Short mmCIF file of N, CA, C and O in Angstrom, two decimals:
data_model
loop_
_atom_site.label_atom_id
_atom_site.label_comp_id
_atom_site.label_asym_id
_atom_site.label_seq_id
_atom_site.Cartn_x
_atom_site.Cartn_y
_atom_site.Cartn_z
N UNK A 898 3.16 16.06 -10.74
CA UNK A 898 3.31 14.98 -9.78
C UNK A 898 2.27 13.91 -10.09
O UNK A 898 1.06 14.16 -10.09
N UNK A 899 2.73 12.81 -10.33
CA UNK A 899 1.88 11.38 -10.38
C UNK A 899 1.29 11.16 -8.91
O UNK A 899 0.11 11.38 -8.63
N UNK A 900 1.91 10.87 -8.33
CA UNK A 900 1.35 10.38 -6.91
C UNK A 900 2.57 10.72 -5.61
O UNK A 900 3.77 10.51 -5.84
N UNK A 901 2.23 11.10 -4.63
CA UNK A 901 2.91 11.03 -3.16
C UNK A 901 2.31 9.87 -1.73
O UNK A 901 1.18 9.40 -1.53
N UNK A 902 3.28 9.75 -1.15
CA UNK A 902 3.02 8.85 0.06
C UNK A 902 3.08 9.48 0.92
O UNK A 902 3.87 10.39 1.17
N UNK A 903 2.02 8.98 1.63
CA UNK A 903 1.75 9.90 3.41
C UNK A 903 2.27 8.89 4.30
O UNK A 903 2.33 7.73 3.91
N UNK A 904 2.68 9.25 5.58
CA UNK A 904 2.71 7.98 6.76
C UNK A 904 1.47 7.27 7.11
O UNK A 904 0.39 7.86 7.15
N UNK A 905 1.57 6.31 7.30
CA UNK A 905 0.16 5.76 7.64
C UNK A 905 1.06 4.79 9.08
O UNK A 905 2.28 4.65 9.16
N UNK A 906 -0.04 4.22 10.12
CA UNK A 906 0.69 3.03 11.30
C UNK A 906 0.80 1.95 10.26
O UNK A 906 1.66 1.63 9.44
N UNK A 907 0.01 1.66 10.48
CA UNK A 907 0.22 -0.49 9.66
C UNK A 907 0.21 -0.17 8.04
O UNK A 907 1.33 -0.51 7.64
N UNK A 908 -0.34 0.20 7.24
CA UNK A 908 -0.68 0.28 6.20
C UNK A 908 0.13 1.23 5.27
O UNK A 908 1.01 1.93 5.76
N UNK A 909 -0.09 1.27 4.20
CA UNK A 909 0.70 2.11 2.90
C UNK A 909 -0.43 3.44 2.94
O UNK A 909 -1.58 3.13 3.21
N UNK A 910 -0.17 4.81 2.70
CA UNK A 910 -1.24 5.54 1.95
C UNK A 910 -0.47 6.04 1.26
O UNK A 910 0.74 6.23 1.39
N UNK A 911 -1.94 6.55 -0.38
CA UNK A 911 -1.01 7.44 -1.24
C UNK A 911 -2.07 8.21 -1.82
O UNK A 911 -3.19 7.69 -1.88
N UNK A 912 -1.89 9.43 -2.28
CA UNK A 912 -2.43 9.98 -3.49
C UNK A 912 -2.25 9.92 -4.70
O UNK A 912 -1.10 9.92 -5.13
N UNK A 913 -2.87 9.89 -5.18
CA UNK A 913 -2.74 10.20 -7.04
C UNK A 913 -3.18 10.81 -7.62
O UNK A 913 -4.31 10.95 -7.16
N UNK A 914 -3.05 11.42 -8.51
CA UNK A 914 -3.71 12.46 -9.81
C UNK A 914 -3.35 12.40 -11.12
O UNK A 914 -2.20 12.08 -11.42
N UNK A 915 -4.09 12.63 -11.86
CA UNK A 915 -4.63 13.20 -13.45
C UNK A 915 -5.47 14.26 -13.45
O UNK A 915 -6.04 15.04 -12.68
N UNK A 916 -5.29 13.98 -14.72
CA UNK A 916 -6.13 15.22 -15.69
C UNK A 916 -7.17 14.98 -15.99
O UNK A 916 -7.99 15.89 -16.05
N UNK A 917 -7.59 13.42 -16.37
CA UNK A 917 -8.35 12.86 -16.39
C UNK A 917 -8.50 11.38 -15.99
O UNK A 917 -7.43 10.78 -16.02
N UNK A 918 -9.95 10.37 -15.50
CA UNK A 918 -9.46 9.33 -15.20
C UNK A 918 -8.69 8.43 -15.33
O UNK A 918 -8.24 7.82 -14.35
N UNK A 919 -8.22 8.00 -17.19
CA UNK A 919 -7.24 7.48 -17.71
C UNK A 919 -5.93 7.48 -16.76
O UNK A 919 -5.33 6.48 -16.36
N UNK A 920 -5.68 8.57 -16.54
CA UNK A 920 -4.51 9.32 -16.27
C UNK A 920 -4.24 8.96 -14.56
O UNK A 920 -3.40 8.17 -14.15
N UNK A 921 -5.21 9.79 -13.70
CA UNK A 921 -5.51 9.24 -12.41
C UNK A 921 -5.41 7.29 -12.14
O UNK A 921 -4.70 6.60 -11.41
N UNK A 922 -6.35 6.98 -13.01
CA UNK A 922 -5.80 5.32 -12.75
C UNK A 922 -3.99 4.55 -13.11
O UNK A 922 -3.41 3.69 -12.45
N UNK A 923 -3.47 5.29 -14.45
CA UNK A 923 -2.41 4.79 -14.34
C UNK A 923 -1.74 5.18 -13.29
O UNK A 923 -1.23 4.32 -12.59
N UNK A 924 -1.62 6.30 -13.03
CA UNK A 924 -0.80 6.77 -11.56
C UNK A 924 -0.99 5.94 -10.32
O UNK A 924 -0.09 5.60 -9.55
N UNK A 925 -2.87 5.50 -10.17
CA UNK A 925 -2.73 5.16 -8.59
C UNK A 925 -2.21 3.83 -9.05
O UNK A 925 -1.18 3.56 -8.44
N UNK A 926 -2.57 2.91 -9.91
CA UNK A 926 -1.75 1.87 -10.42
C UNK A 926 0.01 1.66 -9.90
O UNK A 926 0.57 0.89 -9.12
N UNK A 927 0.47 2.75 -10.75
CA UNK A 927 1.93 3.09 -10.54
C UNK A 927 2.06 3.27 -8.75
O UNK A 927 3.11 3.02 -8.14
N UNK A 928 1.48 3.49 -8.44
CA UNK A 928 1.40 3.73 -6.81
C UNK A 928 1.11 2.47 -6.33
O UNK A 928 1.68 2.33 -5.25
N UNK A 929 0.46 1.45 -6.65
CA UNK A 929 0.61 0.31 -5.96
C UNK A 929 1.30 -0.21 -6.51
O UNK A 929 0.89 -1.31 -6.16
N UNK A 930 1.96 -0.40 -7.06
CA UNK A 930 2.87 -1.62 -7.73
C UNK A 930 4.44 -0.90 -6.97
O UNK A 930 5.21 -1.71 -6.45
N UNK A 931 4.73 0.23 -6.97
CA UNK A 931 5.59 0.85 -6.30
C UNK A 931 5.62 0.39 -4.72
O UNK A 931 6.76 0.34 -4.24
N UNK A 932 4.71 0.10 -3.98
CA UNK A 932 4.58 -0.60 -3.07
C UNK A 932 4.88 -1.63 -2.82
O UNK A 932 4.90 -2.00 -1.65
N UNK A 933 5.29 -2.60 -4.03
CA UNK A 933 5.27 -3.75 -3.67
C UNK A 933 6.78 -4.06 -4.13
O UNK A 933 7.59 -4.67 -3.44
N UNK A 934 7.12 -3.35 -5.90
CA UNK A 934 8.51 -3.41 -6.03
C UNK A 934 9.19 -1.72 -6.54
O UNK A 934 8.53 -0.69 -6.66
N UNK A 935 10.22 -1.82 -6.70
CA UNK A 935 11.11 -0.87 -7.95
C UNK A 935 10.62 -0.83 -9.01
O UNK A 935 10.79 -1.68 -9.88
N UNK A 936 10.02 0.05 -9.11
CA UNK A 936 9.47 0.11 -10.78
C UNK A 936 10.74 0.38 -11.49
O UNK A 936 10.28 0.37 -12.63
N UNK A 937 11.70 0.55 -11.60
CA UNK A 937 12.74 0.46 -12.34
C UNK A 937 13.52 -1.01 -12.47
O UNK A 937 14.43 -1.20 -13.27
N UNK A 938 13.10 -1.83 -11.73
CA UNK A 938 13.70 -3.47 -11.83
C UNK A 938 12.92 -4.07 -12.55
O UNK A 938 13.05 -5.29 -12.67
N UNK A 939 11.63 -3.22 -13.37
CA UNK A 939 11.00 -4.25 -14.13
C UNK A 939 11.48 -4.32 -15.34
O UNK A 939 12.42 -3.59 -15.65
N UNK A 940 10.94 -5.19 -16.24
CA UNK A 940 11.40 -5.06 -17.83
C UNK A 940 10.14 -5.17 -18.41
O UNK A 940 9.67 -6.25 -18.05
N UNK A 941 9.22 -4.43 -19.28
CA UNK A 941 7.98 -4.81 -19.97
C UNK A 941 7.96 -6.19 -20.80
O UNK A 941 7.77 -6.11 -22.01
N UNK A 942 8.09 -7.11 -20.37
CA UNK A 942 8.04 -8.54 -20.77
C UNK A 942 6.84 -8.94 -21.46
O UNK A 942 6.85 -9.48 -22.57
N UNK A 943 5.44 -8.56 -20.55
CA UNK A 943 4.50 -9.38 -20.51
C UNK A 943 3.87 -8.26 -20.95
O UNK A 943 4.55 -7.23 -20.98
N UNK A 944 2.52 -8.21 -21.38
CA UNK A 944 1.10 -7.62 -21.33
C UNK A 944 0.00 -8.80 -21.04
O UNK A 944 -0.21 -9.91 -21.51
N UNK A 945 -0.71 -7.84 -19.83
CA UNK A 945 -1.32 -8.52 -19.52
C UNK A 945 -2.55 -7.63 -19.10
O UNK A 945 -2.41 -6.55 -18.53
N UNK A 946 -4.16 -8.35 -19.54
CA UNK A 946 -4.77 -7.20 -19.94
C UNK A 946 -6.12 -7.78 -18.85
O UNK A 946 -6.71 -8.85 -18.66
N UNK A 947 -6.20 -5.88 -18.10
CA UNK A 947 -7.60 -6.52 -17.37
C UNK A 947 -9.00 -5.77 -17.83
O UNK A 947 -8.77 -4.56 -17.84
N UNK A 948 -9.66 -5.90 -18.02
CA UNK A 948 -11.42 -5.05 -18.54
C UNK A 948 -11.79 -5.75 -17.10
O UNK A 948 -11.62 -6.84 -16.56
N UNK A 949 -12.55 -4.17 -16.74
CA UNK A 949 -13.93 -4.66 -15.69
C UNK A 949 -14.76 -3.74 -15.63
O UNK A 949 -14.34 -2.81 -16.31
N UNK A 950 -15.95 -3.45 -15.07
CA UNK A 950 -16.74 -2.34 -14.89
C UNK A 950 -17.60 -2.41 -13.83
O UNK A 950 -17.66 -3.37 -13.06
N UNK A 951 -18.30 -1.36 -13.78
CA UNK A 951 -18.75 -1.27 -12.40
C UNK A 951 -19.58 -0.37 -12.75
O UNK A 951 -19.54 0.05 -13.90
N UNK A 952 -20.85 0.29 -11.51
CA UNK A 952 -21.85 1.37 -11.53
C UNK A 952 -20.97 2.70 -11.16
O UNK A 952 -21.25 3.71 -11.80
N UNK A 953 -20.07 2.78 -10.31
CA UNK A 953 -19.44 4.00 -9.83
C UNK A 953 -18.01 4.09 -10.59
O UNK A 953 -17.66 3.13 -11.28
N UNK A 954 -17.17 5.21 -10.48
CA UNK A 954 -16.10 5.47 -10.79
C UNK A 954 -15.39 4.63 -9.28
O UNK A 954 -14.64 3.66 -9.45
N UNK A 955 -15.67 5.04 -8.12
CA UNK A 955 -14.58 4.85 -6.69
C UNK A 955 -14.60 3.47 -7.14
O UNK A 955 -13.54 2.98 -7.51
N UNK A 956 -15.76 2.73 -7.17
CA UNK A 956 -15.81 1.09 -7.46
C UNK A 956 -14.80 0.63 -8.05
O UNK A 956 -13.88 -0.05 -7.59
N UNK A 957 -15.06 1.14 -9.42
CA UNK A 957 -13.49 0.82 -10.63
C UNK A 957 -12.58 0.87 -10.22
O UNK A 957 -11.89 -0.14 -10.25
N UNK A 958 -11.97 2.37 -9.45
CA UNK A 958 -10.77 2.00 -9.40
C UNK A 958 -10.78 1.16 -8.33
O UNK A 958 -9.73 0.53 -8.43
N UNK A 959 -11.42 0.77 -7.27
CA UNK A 959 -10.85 0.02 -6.57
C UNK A 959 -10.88 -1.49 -6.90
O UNK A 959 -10.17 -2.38 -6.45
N UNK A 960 -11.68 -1.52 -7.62
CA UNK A 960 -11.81 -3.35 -8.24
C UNK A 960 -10.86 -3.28 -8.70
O UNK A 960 -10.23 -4.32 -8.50
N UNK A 961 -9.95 -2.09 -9.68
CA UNK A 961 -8.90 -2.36 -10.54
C UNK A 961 -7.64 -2.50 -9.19
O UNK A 961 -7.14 -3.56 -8.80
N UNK A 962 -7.48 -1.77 -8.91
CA UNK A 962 -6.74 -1.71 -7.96
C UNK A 962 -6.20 -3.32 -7.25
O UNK A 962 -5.08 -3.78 -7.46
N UNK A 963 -7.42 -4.10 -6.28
CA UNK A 963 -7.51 -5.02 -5.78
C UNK A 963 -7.49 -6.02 -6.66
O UNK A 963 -7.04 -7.11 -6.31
N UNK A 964 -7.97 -5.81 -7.93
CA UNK A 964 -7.21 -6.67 -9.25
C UNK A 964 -5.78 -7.47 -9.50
O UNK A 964 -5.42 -8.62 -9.73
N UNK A 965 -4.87 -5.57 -9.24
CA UNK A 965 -3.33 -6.16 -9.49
C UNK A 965 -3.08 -6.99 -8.16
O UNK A 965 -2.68 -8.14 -8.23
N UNK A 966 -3.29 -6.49 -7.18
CA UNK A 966 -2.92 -7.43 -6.08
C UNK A 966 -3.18 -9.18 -6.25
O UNK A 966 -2.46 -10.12 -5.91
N UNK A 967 -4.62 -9.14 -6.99
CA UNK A 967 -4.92 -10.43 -6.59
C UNK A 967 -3.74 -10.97 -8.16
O UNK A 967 -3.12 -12.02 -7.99
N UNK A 968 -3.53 -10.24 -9.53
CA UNK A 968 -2.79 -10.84 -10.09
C UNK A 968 -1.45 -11.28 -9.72
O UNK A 968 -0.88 -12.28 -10.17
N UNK A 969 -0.94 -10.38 -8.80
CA UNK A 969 0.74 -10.14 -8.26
C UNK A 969 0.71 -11.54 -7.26
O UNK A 969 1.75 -12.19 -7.21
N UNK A 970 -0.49 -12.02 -6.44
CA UNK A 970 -0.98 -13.15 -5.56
C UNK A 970 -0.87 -14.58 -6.50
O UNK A 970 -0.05 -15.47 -6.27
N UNK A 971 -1.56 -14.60 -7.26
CA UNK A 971 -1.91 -15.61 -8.44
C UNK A 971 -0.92 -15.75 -9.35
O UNK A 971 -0.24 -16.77 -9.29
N UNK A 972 -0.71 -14.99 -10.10
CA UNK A 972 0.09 -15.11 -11.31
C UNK A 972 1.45 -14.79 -11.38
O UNK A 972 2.20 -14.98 -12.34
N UNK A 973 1.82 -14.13 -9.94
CA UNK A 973 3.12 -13.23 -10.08
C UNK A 973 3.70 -12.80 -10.71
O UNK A 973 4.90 -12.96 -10.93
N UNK A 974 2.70 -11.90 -11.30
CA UNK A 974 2.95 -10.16 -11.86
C UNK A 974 3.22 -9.04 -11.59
O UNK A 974 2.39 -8.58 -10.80
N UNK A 975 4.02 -8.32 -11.86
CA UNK A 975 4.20 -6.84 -11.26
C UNK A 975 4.51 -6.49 -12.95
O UNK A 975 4.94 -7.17 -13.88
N UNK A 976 4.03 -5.04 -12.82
CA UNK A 976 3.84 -4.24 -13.53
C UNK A 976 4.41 -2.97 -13.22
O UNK A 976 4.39 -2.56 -12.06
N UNK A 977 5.00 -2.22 -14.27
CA UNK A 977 5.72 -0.57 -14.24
C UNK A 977 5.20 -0.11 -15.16
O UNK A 977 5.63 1.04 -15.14
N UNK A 978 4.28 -0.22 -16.32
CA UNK A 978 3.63 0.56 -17.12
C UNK A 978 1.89 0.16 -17.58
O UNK A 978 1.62 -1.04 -17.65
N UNK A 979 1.08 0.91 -17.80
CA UNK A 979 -0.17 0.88 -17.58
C UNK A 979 -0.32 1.93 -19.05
O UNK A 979 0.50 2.78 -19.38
N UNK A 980 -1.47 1.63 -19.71
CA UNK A 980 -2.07 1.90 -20.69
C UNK A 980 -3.68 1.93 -20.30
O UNK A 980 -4.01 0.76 -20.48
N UNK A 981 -4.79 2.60 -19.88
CA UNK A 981 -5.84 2.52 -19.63
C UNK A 981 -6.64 3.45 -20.59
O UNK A 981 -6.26 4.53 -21.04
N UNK A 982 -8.17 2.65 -20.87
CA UNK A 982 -9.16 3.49 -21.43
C UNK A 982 -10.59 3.20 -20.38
O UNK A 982 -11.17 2.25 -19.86
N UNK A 983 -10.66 4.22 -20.44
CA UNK A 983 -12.43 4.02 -19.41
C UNK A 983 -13.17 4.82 -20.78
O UNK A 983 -12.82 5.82 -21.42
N UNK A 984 -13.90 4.26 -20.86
CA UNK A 984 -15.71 4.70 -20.89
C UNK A 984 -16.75 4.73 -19.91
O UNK A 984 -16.97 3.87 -19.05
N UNK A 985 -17.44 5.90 -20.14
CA UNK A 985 -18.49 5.47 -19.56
C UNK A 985 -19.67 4.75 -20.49
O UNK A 985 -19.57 4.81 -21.71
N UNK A 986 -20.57 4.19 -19.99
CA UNK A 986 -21.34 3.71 -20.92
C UNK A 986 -22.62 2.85 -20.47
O UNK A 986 -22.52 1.73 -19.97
N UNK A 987 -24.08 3.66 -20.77
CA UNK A 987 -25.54 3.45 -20.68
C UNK A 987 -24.87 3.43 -18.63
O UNK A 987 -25.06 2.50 -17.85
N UNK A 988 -24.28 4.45 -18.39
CA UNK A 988 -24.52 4.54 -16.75
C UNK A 988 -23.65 3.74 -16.09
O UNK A 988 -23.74 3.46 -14.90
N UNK A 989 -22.67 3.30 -16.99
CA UNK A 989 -21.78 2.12 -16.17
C UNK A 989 -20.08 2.84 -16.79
O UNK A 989 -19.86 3.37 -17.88
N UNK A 990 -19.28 2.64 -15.81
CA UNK A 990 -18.07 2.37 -16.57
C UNK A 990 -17.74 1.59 -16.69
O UNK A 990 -18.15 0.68 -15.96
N UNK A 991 -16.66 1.31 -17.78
CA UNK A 991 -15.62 0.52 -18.13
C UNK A 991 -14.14 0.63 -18.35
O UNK A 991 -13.56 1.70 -18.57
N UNK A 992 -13.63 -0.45 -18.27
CA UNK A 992 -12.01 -0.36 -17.97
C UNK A 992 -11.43 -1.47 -18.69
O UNK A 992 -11.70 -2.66 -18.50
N UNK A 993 -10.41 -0.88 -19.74
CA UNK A 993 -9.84 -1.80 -20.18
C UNK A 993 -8.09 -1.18 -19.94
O UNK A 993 -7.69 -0.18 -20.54
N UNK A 994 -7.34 -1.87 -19.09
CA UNK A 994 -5.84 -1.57 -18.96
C UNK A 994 -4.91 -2.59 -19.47
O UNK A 994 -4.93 -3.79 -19.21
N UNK A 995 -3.88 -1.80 -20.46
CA UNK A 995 -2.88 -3.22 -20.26
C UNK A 995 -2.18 -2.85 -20.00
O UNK A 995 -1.84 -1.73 -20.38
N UNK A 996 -1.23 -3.89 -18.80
CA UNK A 996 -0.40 -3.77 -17.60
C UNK A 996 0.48 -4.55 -18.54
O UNK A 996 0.34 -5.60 -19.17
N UNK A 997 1.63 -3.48 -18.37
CA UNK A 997 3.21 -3.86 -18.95
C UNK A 997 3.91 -4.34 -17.74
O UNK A 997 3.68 -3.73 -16.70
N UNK A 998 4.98 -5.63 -17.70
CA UNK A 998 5.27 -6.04 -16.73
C UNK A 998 6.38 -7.04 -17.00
O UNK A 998 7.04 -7.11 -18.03
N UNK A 999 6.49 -7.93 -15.74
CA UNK A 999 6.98 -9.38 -16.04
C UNK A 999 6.51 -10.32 -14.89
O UNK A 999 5.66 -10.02 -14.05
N UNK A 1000 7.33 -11.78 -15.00
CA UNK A 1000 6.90 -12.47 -13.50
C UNK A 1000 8.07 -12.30 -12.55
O UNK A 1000 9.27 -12.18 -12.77
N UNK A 1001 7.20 -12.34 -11.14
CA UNK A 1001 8.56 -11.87 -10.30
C UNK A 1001 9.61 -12.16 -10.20
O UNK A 1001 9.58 -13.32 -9.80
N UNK A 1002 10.90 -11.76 -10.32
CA UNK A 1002 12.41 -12.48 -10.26
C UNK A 1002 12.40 -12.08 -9.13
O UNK A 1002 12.28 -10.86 -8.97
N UNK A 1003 12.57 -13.22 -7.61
CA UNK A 1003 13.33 -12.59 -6.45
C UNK A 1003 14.92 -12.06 -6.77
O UNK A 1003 15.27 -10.96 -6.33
N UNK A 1004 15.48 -12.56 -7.24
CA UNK A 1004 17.03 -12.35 -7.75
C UNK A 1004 16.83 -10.67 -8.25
O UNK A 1004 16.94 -9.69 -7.51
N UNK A 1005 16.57 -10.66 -9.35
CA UNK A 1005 16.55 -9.24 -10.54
C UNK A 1005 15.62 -8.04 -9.24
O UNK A 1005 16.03 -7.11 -8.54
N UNK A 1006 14.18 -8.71 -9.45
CA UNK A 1006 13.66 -7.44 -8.60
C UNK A 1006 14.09 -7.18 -7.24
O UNK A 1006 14.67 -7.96 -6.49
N UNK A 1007 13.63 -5.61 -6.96
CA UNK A 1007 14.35 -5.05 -5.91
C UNK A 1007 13.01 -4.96 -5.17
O UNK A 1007 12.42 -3.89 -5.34
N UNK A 1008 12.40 -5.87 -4.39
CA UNK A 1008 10.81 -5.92 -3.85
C UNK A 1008 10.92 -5.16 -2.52
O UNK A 1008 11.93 -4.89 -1.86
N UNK A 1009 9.71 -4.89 -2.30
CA UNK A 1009 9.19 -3.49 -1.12
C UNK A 1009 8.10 -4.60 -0.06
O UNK A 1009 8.31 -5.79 0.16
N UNK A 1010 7.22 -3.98 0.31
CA UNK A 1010 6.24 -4.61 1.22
C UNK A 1010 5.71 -5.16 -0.10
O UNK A 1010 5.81 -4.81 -1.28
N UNK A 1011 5.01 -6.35 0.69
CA UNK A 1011 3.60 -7.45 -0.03
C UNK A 1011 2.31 -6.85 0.40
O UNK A 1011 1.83 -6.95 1.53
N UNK A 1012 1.75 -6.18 -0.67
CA UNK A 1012 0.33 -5.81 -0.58
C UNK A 1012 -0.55 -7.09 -0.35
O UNK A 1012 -0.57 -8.24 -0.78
N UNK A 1013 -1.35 -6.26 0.64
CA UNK A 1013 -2.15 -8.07 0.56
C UNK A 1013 -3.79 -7.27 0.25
O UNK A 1013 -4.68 -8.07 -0.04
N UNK A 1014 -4.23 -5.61 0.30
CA UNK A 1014 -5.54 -5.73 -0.43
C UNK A 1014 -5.93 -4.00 -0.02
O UNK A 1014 -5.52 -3.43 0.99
N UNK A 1015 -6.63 -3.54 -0.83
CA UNK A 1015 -6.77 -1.76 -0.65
C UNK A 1015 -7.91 -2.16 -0.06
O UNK A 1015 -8.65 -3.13 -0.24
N UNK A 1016 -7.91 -0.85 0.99
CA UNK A 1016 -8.99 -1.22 1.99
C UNK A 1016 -10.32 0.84 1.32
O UNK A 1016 -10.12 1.78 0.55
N UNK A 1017 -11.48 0.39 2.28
CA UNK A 1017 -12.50 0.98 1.76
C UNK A 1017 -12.02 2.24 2.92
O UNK A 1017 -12.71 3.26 3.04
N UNK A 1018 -11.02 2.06 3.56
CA UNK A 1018 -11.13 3.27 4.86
C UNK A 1018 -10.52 4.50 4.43
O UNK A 1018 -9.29 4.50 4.40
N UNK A 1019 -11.11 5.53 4.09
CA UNK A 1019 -10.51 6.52 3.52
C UNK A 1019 -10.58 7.20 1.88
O UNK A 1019 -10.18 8.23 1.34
N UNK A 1020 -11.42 5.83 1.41
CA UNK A 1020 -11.53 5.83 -0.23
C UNK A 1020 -12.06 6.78 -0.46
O UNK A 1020 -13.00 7.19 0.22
N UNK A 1021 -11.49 7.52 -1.72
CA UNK A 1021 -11.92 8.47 -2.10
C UNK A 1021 -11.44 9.02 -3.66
O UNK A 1021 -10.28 8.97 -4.07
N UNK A 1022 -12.29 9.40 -4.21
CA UNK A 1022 -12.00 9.92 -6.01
C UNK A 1022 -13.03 11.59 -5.61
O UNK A 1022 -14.16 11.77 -5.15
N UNK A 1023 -11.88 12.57 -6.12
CA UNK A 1023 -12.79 13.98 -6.05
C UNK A 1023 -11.80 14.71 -7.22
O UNK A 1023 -10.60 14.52 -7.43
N UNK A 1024 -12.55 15.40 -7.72
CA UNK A 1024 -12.21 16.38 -8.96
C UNK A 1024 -12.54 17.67 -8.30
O UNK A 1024 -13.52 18.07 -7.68
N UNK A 1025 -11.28 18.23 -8.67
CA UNK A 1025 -11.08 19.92 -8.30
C UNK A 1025 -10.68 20.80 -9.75
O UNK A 1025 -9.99 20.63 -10.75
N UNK A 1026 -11.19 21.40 -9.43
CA UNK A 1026 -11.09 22.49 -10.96
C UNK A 1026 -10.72 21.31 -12.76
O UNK A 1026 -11.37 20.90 -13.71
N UNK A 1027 -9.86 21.27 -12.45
CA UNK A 1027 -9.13 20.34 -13.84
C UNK A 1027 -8.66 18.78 -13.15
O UNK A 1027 -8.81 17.84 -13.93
N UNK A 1028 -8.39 18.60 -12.48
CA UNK A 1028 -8.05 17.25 -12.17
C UNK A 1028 -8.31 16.38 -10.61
O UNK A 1028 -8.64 16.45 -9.42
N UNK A 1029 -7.94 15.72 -11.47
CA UNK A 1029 -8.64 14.61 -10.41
C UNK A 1029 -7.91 13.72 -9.38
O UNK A 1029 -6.81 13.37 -9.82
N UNK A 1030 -8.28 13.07 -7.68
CA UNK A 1030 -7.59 13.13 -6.90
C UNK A 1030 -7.97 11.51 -6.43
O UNK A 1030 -9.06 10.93 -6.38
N UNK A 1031 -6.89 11.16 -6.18
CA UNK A 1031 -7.57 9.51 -5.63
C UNK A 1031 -6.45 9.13 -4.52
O UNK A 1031 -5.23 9.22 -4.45
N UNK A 1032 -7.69 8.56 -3.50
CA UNK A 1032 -7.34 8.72 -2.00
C UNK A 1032 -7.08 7.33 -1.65
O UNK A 1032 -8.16 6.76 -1.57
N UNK A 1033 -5.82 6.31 -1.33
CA UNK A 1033 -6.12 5.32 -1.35
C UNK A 1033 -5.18 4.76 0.07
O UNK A 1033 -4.14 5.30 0.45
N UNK A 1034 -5.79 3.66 0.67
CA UNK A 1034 -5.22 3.12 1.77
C UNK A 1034 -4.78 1.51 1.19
O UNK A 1034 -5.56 0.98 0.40
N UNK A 1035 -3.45 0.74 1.61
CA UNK A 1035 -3.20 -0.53 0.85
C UNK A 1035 -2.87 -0.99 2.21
O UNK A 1035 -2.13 -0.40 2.99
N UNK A 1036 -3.48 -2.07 2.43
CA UNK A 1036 -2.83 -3.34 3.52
C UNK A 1036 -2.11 -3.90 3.26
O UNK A 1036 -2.19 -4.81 2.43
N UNK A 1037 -0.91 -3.47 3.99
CA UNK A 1037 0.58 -4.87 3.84
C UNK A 1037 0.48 -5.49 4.93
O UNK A 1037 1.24 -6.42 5.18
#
C-alpha cells in the first residue's frame, strides 16, 4: 500500500509509506496531488524539477509537500509521477524530485478539491521496524 485516506471535518488526511524516504515522499506526493486531481487524467508532459533542503526530515517533506501546492497555485501543475533522491548531508537533507506532469486542462482533467496548504496539526514522519510512515493533514 502507497498511501490511505482517513475522514477528517474540513480538511483531507492521509498516510503514506515506504521502505525508505525516497519511497515515502513519492507516495505522500502521490497523495496530494490525488487530492486535487485523477492521477490517471494526467499525461507526463512536463518535468518539472524541485531541490530543497532543510535541518529535519518532517521539514522536507513538508516544504516539499507545500511546494506542489504552491506550484499547482502558480504555475498550474499537477503531477502523477515523482522520481525523488534525498541525501543526507554534513547534518542537512536534501531533495531533489522530478515531478512528471502537465498544465491543468479543466476540459481533459477529472479535478477533486483545491488544496490550498498542509498544515503542521498532526505532522508526523516515524519509522517502524523497515518502513516508514508519514502523517499528513491538507487544507482544502
Amino acid at each position: 500500500m502507497k498511501y490511505k485516506f482517513f475522514d477528517h471535518t474540513a480538511d483531507v488526511m492521509f498516510e503514506a509509506y515506504g521502505y525508505d524516504l525516497n519511497e515515502l515522499f513519492e507516495n505522500a506526493a502521490l497523495a496530494t496531488e490525488e487530492i486535487m486531481v485523477d492521477l490517471k487524467s494526467i499525461d507526463s508532459k512536463i518535468i518539472h524539477v524541485i531541490s530543497i533542503s532543510s535541518d529535519s526530515v518532517e521539514d522536507l517533506l513538508y516544504d516539499f509537500l507545500s511546494e506542489l501546492i504552491f506550484v499547482k497555485d502558480t504555475e498550474s501543475f499537477l503531477f502523477n509521477k515523482f522520481k525523488i533522491s534525498i541525501i543526507n548531508k554534513n547534518k542537512k537533507y536534501e531533495l531533489k524530485a522530478e515531478c512528471h506532469g502537465e498544465v491543468i486542462n479543466r476540459i481533459k482533467h477529472r479535478l477533486n478539491a483545491d488544496a490550498k496548504a498542509i498544515t503542521k496539526h498532526k505532522f508526523e514522519i516515524k519509522k517502524i521496524k523497515d518502513r516508514y510512515t508519514a502523517h499528513v493533514i491538507v487544507d482544502i
